[in-house]
Coordinates of C-alpha atoms in Angstrom, one line a residue:
Chain A
L17 CA 0.0 0.0 0.0
Q18 CA 1.3 3.5 -0.9
L19 CA 0.0 6.9 -0.3
Q20 CA 0.9 10.1 -2.2
E21 CA 0.0 13.6 -1.3
S22 CA -0.5 16.4 -3.8
G23 CA -1.1 20.1 -3.2
P24 CA -0.3 23.7 -4.2
G25 CA 3.0 24.1 -2.5
L26 CA 2.4 27.8 -1.9
E27 CA -0.8 29.5 -0.8
K28 CA -1.7 33.0 0.2
A29 CA -2.9 33.9 3.7
S30 CA -6.7 33.9 4.2
E31 CA -7.1 31.4 1.3
T32 CA -8.1 27.7 1.4
V33 CA -5.5 25.0 1.0
S34 CA -6.6 21.9 -0.8
L35 CA -4.7 18.7 -0.6
T36 CA -5.3 15.3 -2.1
C37 CA -4.0 11.9 -1.0
T38 CA -4.0 9.1 -3.7
V39 CA -4.0 5.6 -2.4
S40 CA -2.5 2.8 -4.5
G41 CA -2.0 -0.9 -3.9
G42 CA -5.2 -1.1 -1.9
S43 CA -8.8 0.1 -1.7
I44 CA -9.8 3.1 0.2
S45 CA -13.2 1.4 0.6
D46 CA -11.6 -1.3 2.8
K47 CA -13.9 -1.5 5.8
N48 CA -11.0 -2.2 8.1
Y49 CA -9.4 1.2 7.8
H50 CA -9.8 4.9 8.2
W51 CA -7.6 7.5 6.4
G52 CA -5.9 10.4 8.1
W53 CA -4.2 13.7 7.8
I54 CA -1.3 14.8 10.0
R55 CA 0.8 18.0 9.7
Q56 CA 4.3 19.0 10.9
P57 CA 5.4 22.7 11.0
P58 CA 9.1 23.1 10.1
G59 CA 11.3 22.0 13.0
K60 CA 8.3 21.1 15.1
G61 CA 6.3 18.1 16.1
L62 CA 3.4 16.2 14.7
E63 CA -0.3 17.3 14.8
W64 CA -3.2 15.1 13.9
I65 CA -5.8 17.0 11.7
G66 CA -8.5 14.5 11.2
S67 CA -9.5 11.1 9.8
I68 CA -12.2 9.8 7.5
Y69 CA -13.9 6.4 6.8
Y70 CA -14.9 5.4 3.3
S71 CA -18.5 6.0 4.2
G72 CA -17.7 9.7 4.8
S73 CA -17.8 9.7 8.6
T74 CA -15.1 11.9 10.1
Y75 CA -13.1 12.7 13.2
Y76 CA -11.4 16.0 13.6
N77 CA -8.9 17.6 16.0
P78 CA -11.0 20.1 17.9
S79 CA -8.4 22.8 17.5
L80 CA -8.8 22.6 13.7
K81 CA -12.4 21.4 13.3
S82 CA -13.8 24.8 12.4
R83 CA -11.3 25.2 9.5
A84 CA -10.7 21.7 8.3
A85 CA -12.9 19.5 6.0
I86 CA -11.9 16.0 4.9
S87 CA -13.7 14.2 2.1
V88 CA -13.4 10.9 0.3
D89 CA -13.8 9.9 -3.4
T90 CA -13.9 6.2 -3.5
S91 CA -14.2 6.2 -7.3
K92 CA -10.7 7.8 -7.5
N93 CA -9.3 6.0 -4.5
Q94 CA -8.5 9.4 -3.0
F95 CA -9.3 11.5 0.1
S96 CA -8.8 15.2 0.5
L97 CA -8.3 17.9 3.0
K98 CA -9.4 21.5 2.8
L99 CA -8.0 23.9 5.3
S100 CA -9.6 27.4 5.2
S101 CA -8.5 30.8 6.3
V102 CA -4.9 29.8 6.4
T103 CA -2.1 31.9 8.1
A104 CA 1.6 31.6 8.2
A105 CA 1.2 29.4 11.3
D106 CA -0.4 26.8 9.0
T107 CA 2.9 26.4 7.0
A108 CA 3.8 22.7 7.4
V109 CA 4.5 19.4 5.8
F110 CA 1.2 17.6 5.4
Y111 CA 1.2 13.9 5.6
C112 CA -1.6 11.4 4.7
A113 CA -1.7 8.0 6.3
R114 CA -3.8 4.9 6.7
H115 CA -5.4 5.1 10.1
I116 CA -6.1 1.8 11.8
L117 CA -8.7 2.1 14.5
R118 CA -9.6 -0.8 16.8
P119 CA -12.1 0.5 19.4
A120 CA -12.5 -3.0 20.9
T121 CA -8.8 -2.9 22.1
K122 CA -8.6 0.9 22.5
S123 CA -5.9 0.9 19.8
N124 CA -5.2 3.1 16.9
W125 CA -2.2 3.8 14.8
F126 CA -1.0 5.3 11.4
D127 CA 0.7 3.0 8.9
P128 CA 1.9 3.5 6.3
W129 CA 2.5 7.2 5.7
G130 CA 2.8 9.2 2.5
Q131 CA 6.1 11.1 1.9
G132 CA 4.5 14.4 2.7
T133 CA 4.0 17.7 0.9
L134 CA 5.1 21.1 2.1
V135 CA 2.6 23.8 2.1
S136 CA 3.9 27.3 2.6
V137 CA 1.5 30.2 3.4
S138 CA 2.6 33.6 2.3
S139 CA 1.3 36.8 3.8
Chain B
Q8 CA 2.1 22.4 24.1
S9 CA 1.6 18.7 23.6
V10 CA -0.8 16.7 25.8
L11 CA 1.7 13.9 25.9
T12 CA 5.0 14.9 27.5
Q13 CA 8.4 13.6 26.2
P14 CA 11.9 14.7 27.0
P15 CA 13.2 16.9 24.1
S16 CA 16.4 15.0 23.9
A17 CA 18.1 11.7 24.8
S18 CA 21.5 10.3 24.1
G19 CA 23.6 7.2 24.4
T20 CA 26.7 5.5 23.1
P21 CA 26.7 2.5 20.7
G22 CA 25.7 -0.7 22.3
Q23 CA 24.0 1.1 25.2
R24 CA 20.3 0.8 26.2
V25 CA 18.3 4.0 26.1
T26 CA 14.8 4.7 27.2
I27 CA 12.4 7.5 26.1
S28 CA 9.5 8.3 28.3
C29 CA 6.0 9.6 27.4
S30 CA 3.7 10.9 30.1
G31 CA 0.0 11.4 29.7
S32 CA -3.2 11.3 31.6
S33 CA -6.2 9.1 32.4
S34 CA -8.0 10.2 29.2
N35 CA -5.3 9.1 26.9
I36 CA -2.5 6.8 27.9
G37 CA -4.5 5.7 31.0
S38 CA -7.4 4.5 28.8
N39 CA -5.8 3.7 25.4
T40 CA -2.8 2.0 23.9
V41 CA 0.3 3.9 22.9
N42 CA 2.2 3.9 19.6
W43 CA 5.7 5.1 18.8
Y44 CA 7.0 6.6 15.5
Q45 CA 10.5 7.0 14.3
Q46 CA 11.4 10.0 12.0
F47 CA 14.7 10.7 10.2
P48 CA 15.4 14.2 9.0
G49 CA 13.5 15.1 5.8
T50 CA 11.5 11.9 5.8
A51 CA 8.0 10.8 6.8
P52 CA 7.4 9.2 10.2
K53 CA 7.4 5.4 10.4
L54 CA 5.5 3.2 12.7
L55 CA 7.9 1.6 15.2
I56 CA 5.7 0.2 18.0
Y57 CA 1.9 -0.1 18.1
S58 CA -0.6 -1.2 20.8
N59 CA 2.0 -0.5 23.5
N60 CA 4.4 -3.3 22.7
Q61 CA 3.7 -4.7 19.2
W62 CA 6.2 -4.7 16.4
P63 CA 5.2 -4.0 12.8
S64 CA 6.8 -6.2 10.3
G65 CA 10.5 -5.4 9.7
V66 CA 11.1 -3.6 13.0
P67 CA 14.0 -5.1 14.9
D68 CA 13.3 -6.4 18.4
R69 CA 16.0 -4.1 19.8
F70 CA 13.0 -1.6 20.0
S71 CA 10.5 -2.4 22.7
G72 CA 7.5 -0.5 24.2
S73 CA 5.8 -0.7 27.6
K74 CA 3.0 1.1 29.4
S75 CA 2.2 1.5 33.1
G76 CA -0.7 3.7 34.2
T77 CA -0.6 7.0 32.5
S78 CA 3.0 6.7 31.2
A79 CA 4.7 4.7 28.5
S80 CA 8.3 4.1 27.5
L81 CA 10.3 3.2 24.4
A82 CA 13.5 1.2 25.0
I83 CA 16.2 0.8 22.5
S84 CA 18.8 -1.8 23.3
G85 CA 22.1 -2.3 21.5
L86 CA 22.0 1.3 20.4
Q87 CA 23.3 1.8 16.8
S88 CA 24.4 5.0 15.0
E89 CA 21.5 4.5 12.6
D90 CA 19.0 4.8 15.5
E91 CA 19.7 8.6 15.6
A92 CA 16.3 10.1 14.8
D93 CA 13.3 11.8 16.3
Y94 CA 10.9 9.6 18.2
Y95 CA 7.2 10.4 18.9
C96 CA 4.6 8.8 21.1
A97 CA 0.9 9.0 20.3
A98 CA -2.4 7.8 21.7
W99 CA -6.1 8.4 21.4
D100 CA -7.6 10.9 23.8
D101 CA -11.1 10.2 25.0
S102 CA -11.7 13.8 26.1
L103 CA -10.7 15.2 22.7
N104 CA -12.1 12.3 20.8
G105 CA -9.0 12.3 18.7
V106 CA -5.3 11.5 18.3
I107 CA -2.6 13.3 20.3
F108 CA 1.2 13.2 19.8
G109 CA 4.0 13.8 22.2
G110 CA 6.3 16.7 21.4
G111 CA 9.0 14.3 20.2
T112 CA 12.5 13.3 21.5
K113 CA 15.6 13.8 19.5
L114 CA 17.9 10.8 20.0
T115 CA 21.6 11.4 19.6
V116 CA 24.1 8.5 19.4
L117 CA 27.4 9.8 20.8

């Protein structure tokens, strides 16, 4: 299974950043998995943005919920992230990853990850 | 400020055993399992340990994870120069209803 992010690279402040993750080597409609977005500002740590199931149900980081929207396109085997009203603080490498959620065992993890795409926000 | 607390740095000499701690609370580590990720500069994170102490395929058993109460630890035995990387812990948080990461620990092999 491989994941590949694609995005604009550079976006202006106050605009909406749109990113897409293309899944290959497996089906995004696999009922066993969710699909997630994680970001990492330059030189800083990881922050989970949100995750989606093939049916469209979503989980979001409360700190980003008002600005983030994740959607899925099963026909293209892709899922996407839109982050609105971006500022320089949103400059980061954005990763997509398969999100394994196992509520019965209170377990969840991300594996594998895409290579990441840098989004820079200019003011 | 991360909800899971890790030391910003750790170090050891080749062959040594090093541990990295991850401290949380009852709503995250205390209620859910912990995962560890390894990240080399300029590359994507890689799953190292999942469900507290399970190894994904291909990860050497020199890496091991444990959890007790609201804290978790990653141990690396027989430290090698190629282990020099950033290490992140992560868990589900029931209060946030989402995933939280530790701030990361930069491991240096002296």
